[in-house]
Amino acid sequence: MGKSPLARDTKEEIKMIDEVILCKYGEIVLKGQNRRNFESMLVKELRRRACPHGIFKIYYNQSTIYVEPQNDECDMDGMSETAKHIFGIIGVNRAKACEKNMESIIATAKEYLPAKLVGKKTFKVDARRSDKAFPLTSPEISRDVGAAVLEATGGRMRVDVKNPDVVITVEVRDTQAYIRAGQEAGAGGLPIRSAGRGLLMLSGGIDSPVAGCMMAKRGLEIEALHFESFPYTSERAREKVMQLAEEMCEFCGRMYVHVISLTHIQEELRDNCEEDYFTILLRIFMMRLAERCARDYKCHALITGESLGQVASQTLAAIEVTDSVANMPVFRPCIGLDKNEIIIQARKFGTFETSILPFEDCCTVFTPRHPKTQPRIDDVMRELAKVDVEALLDEAYATMTTEIKVVYEGYR
Ligand code: ATP
Ligand code: MG
């Protein structure tokens, strides 16, 4: 097998570089034959998002992705933050590279680490050598670097191997050694697009953006579908959804957002069907339209922000009815979460503040006073038969418009 262009050619001449970012990945390590694909996906993802932060050389080697600034103008803080939003990466480490000999390692540790250890009282050194020909063993490297740190911090710090404030890591790799203090958590999960594509039913609420980000974390590329009901819902409500989609791009990369009008469907339901069934009937239309959109845009699952029992349309009986009209997997990652738990996720994914802006959703148009919480499928189908379902679906689908949302220009 030829070497991937995204992997480093180890024979290449090594240029001495200053601080670098080492990205560590988690589950991908278990992926056997597919591992290289996953590594390439992560490298591409980092390259797409690197542009605003300067010129970086990005490649993988020995279970690590190296992000090396190519000049002094590079924004290392910005690049580290960006790397923390990339699913598949579990640790983002600023590290100092040095020559692979103890003299250089000790000198670099003394010069680089004190500033990184401000405010910390205890440490331990964890040394690893992937180069087994290195003359010292890992415990010996740890011992010598530990002594150097004690000296460089002037007795301010002490060693605690059980519960240190900070772990100093020394990695002796095939071409250089790397020294760092601590590790910043990455987003975890699997690289975006590694699991295919799903269609998120995106409302302006708190739950559906979280649901989309949770599935993106498991490797799904997310495309979104929003239903509006103009003039019952406003232009501002649509803008809010577009803003949410853009915020999700921090984690999801880029996103196509489709918008379909439900106005006529809702008016037909209001004029022809029993009020108590409005909500469940509307959800049937939403699922049917979402499935059609998913098939046209090669998405293989639907994603919703439903949480069991949250509202009338999310009782088990209601979900059983809406599920019965979908002929593809429906993922509901929030199903077992309380509202508070969903809010914690929404804050983490950065969508909460926009989600709570007060704009109406089509689900709140013509809301029944007593929505059926225990709908029977026969009764629902009887009500549904009072409107021309297929004609309404075709008409609504024809209103679909599509926009693309990107945060990083590298995605265009
Ligand atoms: P959210 O908090 O995400 O807005 P919700 O609490 O308002 O959801 P429902 O109105 O019952 O709950 O909607 C359940 C799910 O149906 C949403 O999470 C979303 O996936 C989908 N959904 C609701 N309204 C819309 C809409 N206008 N466009 C697209 N999908 C929608
Ligand atoms: Mg909800």
Short mmCIF file of C-alpha atoms and ligand atoms in Angstrom, two decimals:
data_model
loop_
_atom_site.label_atom_id
_atom_site.label_comp_id
_atom_site.label_asym_id
_atom_site.label_seq_id
_atom_site.Cartn_x
_atom_site.Cartn_y
_atom_site.Cartn_z
CA MET A 1 0.00 0.00 0.00
CA GLY A 2 1.32 3.45 -0.93
CA LYS A 3 1.69 6.06 1.73
CA SER A 4 -1.20 8.49 2.03
CA PRO A 5 -0.35 12.08 1.04
CA LEU A 6 -1.82 13.11 4.37
CA ALA A 7 0.76 11.11 6.29
CA ARG A 8 4.19 12.52 6.86
CA ASP A 9 7.09 11.24 4.84
CA THR A 10 9.50 10.40 7.64
CA LYS A 11 12.53 10.77 5.39
CA GLU A 12 11.67 14.39 4.79
CA GLU A 13 14.14 16.82 6.27
CA ILE A 14 13.01 18.03 9.68
CA LYS A 15 12.77 21.74 10.18
CA MET A 16 13.06 22.82 13.81
CA ILE A 17 9.73 24.29 14.79
CA ASP A 18 8.55 26.14 17.79
CA GLU A 19 5.32 25.28 19.54
CA VAL A 20 3.07 22.78 17.75
CA ILE A 21 -0.41 21.38 18.37
CA LEU A 22 -0.65 17.62 18.77
CA CYS A 23 -4.16 16.24 18.35
CA LYS A 24 -4.97 12.86 19.86
CA TYR A 25 -7.83 10.73 18.70
CA GLY A 26 -9.85 8.18 20.57
CA GLU A 27 -12.09 5.49 19.15
CA ILE A 28 -10.52 5.71 15.71
CA VAL A 29 -7.53 3.87 17.08
CA LEU A 30 -9.77 0.79 17.24
CA LYS A 31 -10.83 0.98 13.61
CA GLY A 32 -8.36 -1.52 12.12
CA GLN A 33 -8.25 -1.36 8.33
CA ASN A 34 -10.36 1.80 8.26
CA ARG A 35 -8.11 3.68 10.55
CA ARG A 36 -6.22 5.46 7.80
CA ASN A 37 -9.48 6.71 6.28
CA PHE A 38 -10.48 8.14 9.62
CA GLU A 39 -7.09 9.76 10.09
CA SER A 40 -7.29 11.31 6.62
CA MET A 41 -10.76 12.66 7.39
CA LEU A 42 -9.48 14.38 10.51
CA VAL A 43 -6.50 15.87 8.70
CA LYS A 44 -8.78 17.23 5.96
CA GLU A 45 -11.15 18.60 8.57
CA LEU A 46 -8.32 20.44 10.32
CA ARG A 47 -7.00 21.78 7.01
CA ARG A 48 -10.44 23.11 6.01
CA ARG A 49 -10.72 24.99 9.27
CA ALA A 50 -7.13 26.20 9.53
CA CYS A 51 -7.31 29.06 6.96
CA PRO A 52 -8.41 31.90 9.27
CA HIS A 53 -5.60 31.07 11.71
CA GLY A 54 -2.63 31.18 9.32
CA ILE A 55 -0.52 28.70 7.40
CA PHE A 56 -0.08 25.35 9.10
CA LYS A 57 1.40 22.07 8.03
CA ILE A 58 -1.03 19.34 9.07
CA TYR A 59 -0.38 15.60 8.82
CA TYR A 60 -0.70 12.42 10.84
CA ASN A 61 1.94 10.05 12.05
CA GLN A 62 1.98 7.40 14.79
CA SER A 63 -1.57 7.97 16.11
CA THR A 64 -1.15 11.73 16.38
CA ILE A 65 -2.09 14.62 14.13
CA TYR A 66 0.58 17.28 13.97
CA VAL A 67 -0.46 20.88 13.41
CA GLU A 68 2.70 22.88 12.80
CA PRO A 69 2.67 26.67 12.33
CA GLN A 70 4.71 27.74 9.33
CA ASN A 71 5.47 31.28 10.43
CA ASP A 72 5.19 33.64 13.39
CA GLU A 73 1.85 35.07 12.25
CA CYS A 74 -0.03 31.86 12.99
CA ASP A 75 -2.73 32.18 15.66
CA MET A 76 -2.05 29.18 17.88
CA ASP A 77 -4.85 29.98 20.36
CA GLY A 78 -7.40 30.23 17.54
CA MET A 79 -6.19 27.02 15.94
CA SER A 80 -6.34 25.13 19.25
CA GLU A 81 -9.90 26.34 19.86
CA THR A 82 -10.91 25.25 16.38
CA ALA A 83 -9.36 21.81 16.87
CA LYS A 84 -11.44 21.38 20.04
CA HIS A 85 -14.60 21.57 17.92
CA ILE A 86 -13.65 18.74 15.61
CA PHE A 87 -15.37 15.47 16.38
CA GLY A 88 -12.99 12.53 16.53
CA ILE A 89 -10.29 14.43 18.41
CA ILE A 90 -10.16 13.70 22.14
CA GLY A 91 -7.15 15.78 23.19
CA VAL A 92 -5.62 19.02 21.92
CA ASN A 93 -2.11 19.57 23.19
CA ARG A 94 0.19 22.53 22.78
CA ALA A 95 3.70 21.07 22.83
CA LYS A 96 7.25 22.15 22.24
CA ALA A 97 9.29 20.15 19.78
CA CYS A 98 12.98 19.53 20.35
CA GLU A 99 15.82 17.33 19.22
CA LYS A 100 15.75 13.73 20.27
CA ASN A 101 18.49 13.69 22.87
CA MET A 102 18.40 14.16 26.64
CA GLU A 103 20.40 17.33 26.58
CA SER A 104 17.93 19.03 24.32
CA ILE A 105 14.92 17.55 26.14
CA ILE A 106 16.14 18.81 29.51
CA ALA A 107 17.04 22.25 28.17
CA THR A 108 13.64 22.57 26.45
CA ALA A 109 11.78 21.38 29.57
CA LYS A 110 13.53 24.02 31.68
CA GLU A 111 12.86 26.80 29.22
CA TYR A 112 9.32 25.91 28.07
CA LEU A 113 7.56 24.46 31.10
CA PRO A 114 7.79 27.05 33.93
CA ALA A 115 5.38 29.46 32.19
CA LYS A 116 2.93 26.59 31.65
CA LEU A 117 3.04 25.59 35.31
CA VAL A 118 2.07 28.90 36.88
CA GLY A 119 -0.54 28.33 39.59
CA LYS A 120 0.14 24.59 39.81
CA LYS A 121 1.67 23.00 42.90
CA THR A 122 2.19 19.35 42.05
CA PHE A 123 3.15 17.44 38.92
CA LYS A 124 4.23 14.13 37.59
CA VAL A 125 6.13 13.35 34.41
CA ASP A 126 4.80 10.76 32.01
CA ALA A 127 7.42 9.82 29.40
CA ARG A 128 6.69 7.64 26.38
CA ARG A 129 9.06 6.51 23.69
CA SER A 130 7.80 5.15 20.45
CA ASP A 131 11.45 5.00 19.41
CA LYS A 132 12.62 1.98 21.37
CA ALA A 133 16.23 2.60 20.31
CA PHE A 134 16.35 5.74 22.44
CA PRO A 135 19.12 5.17 25.00
CA LEU A 136 17.01 5.90 28.12
CA THR A 137 13.93 4.00 29.27
CA SER A 138 10.67 5.85 29.89
CA PRO A 139 11.10 5.85 33.72
CA GLU A 140 14.62 7.21 33.29
CA ILE A 141 13.40 10.04 31.05
CA SER A 142 10.63 10.84 33.58
CA ARG A 143 13.14 10.93 36.43
CA ASP A 144 15.54 13.29 34.65
CA VAL A 145 12.85 15.63 33.33
CA GLY A 146 11.20 15.67 36.80
CA ALA A 147 14.48 16.78 38.34
CA ALA A 148 14.85 19.49 35.68
CA VAL A 149 11.34 20.82 36.38
CA LEU A 150 11.98 20.93 40.14
CA GLU A 151 15.14 22.89 39.49
CA ALA A 152 13.56 25.25 36.96
CA THR A 153 10.60 26.08 39.21
CA GLY A 154 12.87 26.91 42.15
CA GLY A 155 11.30 24.57 44.74
CA ARG A 156 7.83 26.01 44.12
CA MET A 157 6.50 22.63 42.96
CA ARG A 158 6.66 19.05 44.16
CA VAL A 159 6.08 15.66 42.61
CA ASP A 160 2.82 13.82 43.26
CA VAL A 161 2.48 10.68 41.14
CA LYS A 162 -1.00 9.77 42.45
CA ASN A 163 -2.98 12.98 42.14
CA PRO A 164 -0.92 15.69 40.42
CA ASP A 165 -2.30 19.11 39.47
CA VAL A 166 -0.70 18.66 36.08
CA VAL A 167 0.83 15.82 34.07
CA ILE A 168 3.93 16.73 32.07
CA THR A 169 4.26 14.52 29.04
CA VAL A 170 7.45 13.80 27.15
CA GLU A 171 7.00 11.89 23.92
CA VAL A 172 10.07 10.62 22.12
CA ARG A 173 8.79 10.03 18.60
CA ASP A 174 10.47 8.93 15.40
CA THR A 175 11.99 12.25 14.38
CA GLN A 176 11.73 14.57 17.36
CA ALA A 177 10.74 14.77 21.01
CA TYR A 178 7.73 16.72 22.26
CA ILE A 179 7.18 18.22 25.69
CA ARG A 180 3.88 19.46 27.05
CA ALA A 181 2.04 20.24 30.27
CA GLY A 182 -1.51 18.94 30.59
CA GLN A 183 -4.02 18.16 27.88
CA GLU A 184 -7.12 20.04 26.80
CA ALA A 185 -10.18 17.95 26.07
CA GLY A 186 -11.33 17.66 22.47
CA ALA A 187 -14.91 17.14 21.31
CA GLY A 188 -14.60 13.32 21.22
CA GLY A 189 -16.79 11.08 19.05
CA LEU A 190 -16.06 10.13 15.45
CA PRO A 191 -15.05 12.29 12.47
CA ILE A 192 -17.89 14.01 10.72
CA ARG A 193 -19.09 12.17 7.58
CA SER A 194 -17.51 8.90 8.71
CA ALA A 195 -20.99 7.45 9.39
CA GLY A 196 -22.95 8.79 6.39
CA ARG A 197 -25.53 11.53 6.26
CA GLY A 198 -28.68 12.22 8.28
CA LEU A 199 -31.49 14.75 7.90
CA LEU A 200 -32.17 16.78 11.04
CA MET A 201 -35.67 18.14 11.52
CA LEU A 202 -34.59 21.53 12.82
CA SER A 203 -37.01 23.74 14.70
CA GLY A 204 -36.03 26.93 16.46
CA GLY A 205 -36.12 25.22 19.87
CA ILE A 206 -33.48 23.98 22.25
CA ASP A 207 -33.73 20.26 21.53
CA SER A 208 -33.30 19.78 17.81
CA PRO A 209 -29.92 21.58 17.45
CA VAL A 210 -28.64 19.44 20.31
CA ALA A 211 -29.97 16.30 18.62
CA GLY A 212 -28.15 17.26 15.41
CA CYS A 213 -24.86 17.91 17.17
CA MET A 214 -25.14 14.65 19.11
CA MET A 215 -25.54 12.64 15.92
CA ALA A 216 -22.75 14.63 14.22
CA LYS A 217 -20.60 13.51 17.12
CA ARG A 218 -21.25 9.93 16.09
CA GLY A 219 -19.93 10.72 12.62
CA LEU A 220 -23.08 11.75 10.73
CA GLU A 221 -22.91 14.59 8.28
CA ILE A 222 -25.94 16.74 9.12
CA GLU A 223 -28.31 18.26 6.63
CA ALA A 224 -31.31 20.17 8.03
CA LEU A 225 -34.97 20.56 7.16
CA HIS A 226 -37.05 23.33 8.67
CA PHE A 227 -40.81 23.71 8.35
CA GLU A 228 -42.35 27.15 8.41
CA SER A 229 -45.87 28.41 8.16
CA PHE A 230 -45.67 31.88 6.71
CA PRO A 231 -47.48 34.26 7.45
CA TYR A 232 -48.39 32.51 10.72
CA THR A 233 -44.67 32.21 11.39
CA SER A 234 -42.44 35.21 10.69
CA GLU A 235 -39.36 35.94 8.62
CA ARG A 236 -37.54 36.46 11.93
CA ALA A 237 -38.39 32.92 13.01
CA ARG A 238 -36.77 31.58 9.84
CA GLU A 239 -33.70 33.79 10.39
CA LYS A 240 -33.37 32.38 13.88
CA VAL A 241 -33.27 28.85 12.49
CA MET A 242 -30.66 29.90 9.94
CA GLN A 243 -28.60 31.38 12.74
CA LEU A 244 -28.87 28.14 14.70
CA ALA A 245 -27.72 26.18 11.66
CA GLU A 246 -24.74 28.48 11.31
CA GLU A 247 -23.85 28.05 14.97
CA MET A 248 -24.06 24.28 14.58
CA CYS A 249 -21.46 24.53 11.80
CA GLU A 250 -18.80 25.08 14.48
CA PHE A 251 -19.18 21.37 15.14
CA CYS A 252 -20.99 20.09 12.05
CA GLY A 253 -18.78 21.71 9.40
CA ARG A 254 -21.16 22.94 6.76
CA MET A 255 -24.88 22.49 6.56
CA TYR A 256 -27.50 22.57 3.84
CA VAL A 257 -30.76 23.88 5.25
CA HIS A 258 -33.97 23.09 3.40
CA VAL A 259 -37.15 25.00 4.20
CA ILE A 260 -40.65 23.75 3.37
CA SER A 261 -43.89 25.67 3.89
CA LEU A 262 -46.64 23.89 5.81
CA THR A 263 -49.11 26.77 5.56
CA HIS A 264 -51.63 25.12 3.28
CA ILE A 265 -51.39 21.76 5.06
CA GLN A 266 -52.10 23.43 8.40
CA GLU A 267 -55.05 25.36 7.00
CA GLU A 268 -56.48 22.18 5.48
CA LEU A 269 -56.11 20.33 8.78
CA ARG A 270 -57.77 23.22 10.62
CA ASP A 271 -60.67 23.32 8.20
CA ASN A 272 -61.29 19.58 7.85
CA CYS A 273 -60.06 17.60 10.84
CA GLU A 274 -60.92 17.27 14.51
CA GLU A 275 -58.92 19.81 16.47
CA ASP A 276 -57.55 17.34 19.02
CA TYR A 277 -55.68 15.57 16.22
CA PHE A 278 -53.98 18.63 14.66
CA THR A 279 -50.62 18.04 16.31
CA ILE A 280 -50.27 14.39 15.51
CA LEU A 281 -51.56 14.87 11.95
CA LEU A 282 -49.09 17.66 11.37
CA ARG A 283 -46.30 15.44 12.60
CA ILE A 284 -47.30 12.78 10.11
CA PHE A 285 -46.97 15.31 7.30
CA MET A 286 -43.61 16.44 8.67
CA MET A 287 -42.27 12.90 8.76
CA ARG A 288 -43.48 12.11 5.24
CA LEU A 289 -41.93 15.31 3.83
CA ALA A 290 -38.71 14.77 5.77
CA GLU A 291 -38.43 11.26 4.41
CA ARG A 292 -38.91 12.47 0.85
CA CYS A 293 -36.30 15.17 1.33
CA ALA A 294 -33.91 12.68 2.94
CA ARG A 295 -34.17 10.29 -0.02
CA ASP A 296 -33.67 13.09 -2.56
CA TYR A 297 -30.57 14.35 -0.75
CA LYS A 298 -29.08 10.93 0.04
CA CYS A 299 -29.64 11.06 3.77
CA HIS A 300 -30.19 7.67 5.36
CA ALA A 301 -31.75 8.62 8.69
CA LEU A 302 -34.05 11.23 10.15
CA ILE A 303 -33.07 12.99 13.36
CA THR A 304 -35.45 14.74 15.74
CA GLY A 305 -35.06 16.47 19.10
CA GLU A 306 -37.88 14.53 20.71
CA SER A 307 -37.64 13.62 24.40
CA LEU A 308 -40.06 11.05 25.78
CA GLY A 309 -43.07 12.62 27.48
CA GLN A 310 -41.88 16.23 26.99
CA VAL A 311 -45.05 17.39 25.20
CA ALA A 312 -48.24 15.79 23.85
CA SER A 313 -46.62 14.81 20.56
CA GLN A 314 -43.83 13.00 22.36
CA THR A 315 -45.76 10.40 24.36
CA LEU A 316 -44.95 6.81 23.48
CA ALA A 317 -48.33 6.44 21.75
CA ALA A 318 -47.70 9.56 19.62
CA ILE A 319 -44.18 8.48 18.72
CA GLU A 320 -45.50 5.06 17.75
CA VAL A 321 -47.87 6.74 15.27
CA THR A 322 -45.27 9.08 13.74
CA ASP A 323 -42.70 6.29 13.56
CA SER A 324 -45.14 4.12 11.64
CA VAL A 325 -45.16 6.52 8.69
CA ALA A 326 -41.35 6.73 8.37
CA ASN A 327 -39.57 4.12 6.32
CA MET A 328 -36.07 4.89 7.43
CA PRO A 329 -34.30 4.96 10.81
CA VAL A 330 -35.42 7.83 13.03
CA PHE A 331 -32.76 8.87 15.53
CA ARG A 332 -33.91 10.67 18.66
CA PRO A 333 -30.74 11.15 20.68
CA CYS A 334 -32.49 13.35 23.29
CA ILE A 335 -35.18 10.75 23.97
CA GLY A 336 -33.86 9.82 27.42
CA LEU A 337 -32.63 13.26 28.48
CA ASP A 338 -34.35 15.68 30.86
CA LYS A 339 -34.77 19.27 29.71
CA ASN A 340 -31.96 20.35 32.06
CA GLU A 341 -29.62 17.79 30.57
CA ILE A 342 -30.49 18.97 27.06
CA ILE A 343 -29.80 22.56 28.11
CA ILE A 344 -26.34 21.60 29.38
CA GLN A 345 -25.63 20.11 25.94
CA ALA A 346 -27.07 23.18 24.18
CA ARG A 347 -24.67 25.40 26.10
CA LYS A 348 -21.78 23.11 25.24
CA PHE A 349 -22.65 23.16 21.54
CA GLY A 350 -23.15 26.94 21.67
CA THR A 351 -26.77 27.02 20.48
CA PHE A 352 -28.62 27.77 23.73
CA GLU A 353 -28.69 31.57 23.61
CA THR A 354 -30.15 31.62 20.10
CA SER A 355 -32.63 28.84 20.87
CA ILE A 356 -34.26 30.83 23.64
CA LEU A 357 -34.96 33.87 21.46
CA PRO A 358 -38.74 34.21 21.46
CA PHE A 359 -40.03 33.37 17.98
CA GLU A 360 -42.97 31.22 17.05
CA ASP A 361 -42.68 27.75 15.47
CA CYS A 362 -45.17 26.22 13.03
CA CYS A 363 -46.03 23.64 15.71
CA THR A 364 -47.51 26.44 17.80
CA VAL A 365 -49.83 27.58 14.99
CA PHE A 366 -53.43 26.35 15.46
CA THR A 367 -52.37 24.40 18.57
CA PRO A 368 -55.27 22.28 19.83
CA ARG A 369 -56.58 23.06 23.30
CA HIS A 370 -56.58 19.35 24.22
CA PRO A 371 -54.09 17.54 21.98
CA LYS A 372 -54.46 13.76 21.96
CA THR A 373 -51.76 12.27 24.14
CA GLN A 374 -52.84 8.67 23.54
CA PRO A 375 -53.77 8.67 19.86
CA ARG A 376 -54.93 5.37 18.37
CA ILE A 377 -53.51 4.78 14.94
CA ASP A 378 -56.93 3.90 13.43
CA ASP A 379 -58.46 7.15 14.67
CA VAL A 380 -55.51 9.15 13.38
CA MET A 381 -55.73 7.54 9.95
CA ARG A 382 -59.47 8.22 9.85
CA GLU A 383 -58.84 11.91 10.49
CA LEU A 384 -55.99 11.96 7.98
CA ALA A 385 -58.32 10.58 5.27
CA LYS A 386 -60.33 13.79 5.49
CA VAL A 387 -57.66 15.66 3.49
CA ASP A 388 -55.96 14.88 0.19
CA VAL A 389 -52.67 13.73 1.70
CA GLU A 390 -50.68 13.02 -1.45
CA ALA A 391 -51.67 16.27 -3.19
CA LEU A 392 -50.82 18.29 -0.08
CA LEU A 393 -47.46 16.55 0.22
CA ASP A 394 -46.60 17.28 -3.42
CA GLU A 395 -47.66 20.89 -3.11
CA ALA A 396 -45.69 21.43 0.10
CA TYR A 397 -42.61 19.70 -1.24
CA ALA A 398 -42.64 22.01 -4.26
CA THR A 399 -42.19 25.01 -1.91
CA MET A 400 -38.81 23.73 -0.75
CA THR A 401 -35.89 26.15 -0.89
CA THR A 402 -32.29 25.38 0.10
CA GLU A 403 -29.48 27.46 1.59
CA ILE A 404 -25.99 26.46 2.55
CA LYS A 405 -24.47 27.53 5.84
CA VAL A 406 -20.73 27.51 6.44
CA VAL A 407 -18.49 29.02 9.07
CA TYR A 408 -15.16 27.97 7.59
CA GLU A 409 -14.49 29.09 4.03
CA GLY A 410 -12.57 25.86 3.44
CA TYR A 411 -15.94 24.14 3.09
CA ARG A 412 -17.14 26.00 0.04
P1 ATP B 1 -37.45 21.79 19.91
O1 ATP B 1 -37.18 22.14 21.30
O2 ATP B 1 -36.31 21.19 19.19
O3 ATP B 1 -38.02 22.98 19.16
P2 ATP B 1 -39.99 21.03 20.69
O4 ATP B 1 -39.73 20.89 22.12
O5 ATP B 1 -40.55 22.29 20.20
O6 ATP B 1 -38.61 20.73 19.93
P3 ATP B 1 -41.90 19.57 19.19
O7 ATP B 1 -42.52 20.81 18.69
O8 ATP B 1 -42.78 18.46 19.61
O9 ATP B 1 -40.89 19.82 20.35
O10 ATP B 1 -40.95 19.02 18.09
C1 ATP B 1 -40.31 17.80 18.25
C2 ATP B 1 -39.27 17.67 17.17
O11 ATP B 1 -39.89 17.82 15.89
C3 ATP B 1 -38.24 18.78 17.21
O12 ATP B 1 -37.21 18.49 18.11
C4 ATP B 1 -37.78 18.80 15.78
O13 ATP B 1 -36.88 17.74 15.51
C5 ATP B 1 -39.08 18.55 15.03
N1 ATP B 1 -39.71 19.83 14.70
C6 ATP B 1 -40.59 20.55 15.40
N2 ATP B 1 -40.91 21.70 14.76
C7 ATP B 1 -40.20 21.72 13.61
C8 ATP B 1 -40.06 22.63 12.52
N3 ATP B 1 -40.72 23.76 12.49
N4 ATP B 1 -39.23 22.29 11.52
C9 ATP B 1 -38.54 21.13 11.54
N5 ATP B 1 -38.63 20.24 12.53
C10 ATP B 1 -39.43 20.51 13.57
MG MG B 2 -38.56 19.61 22.46
#
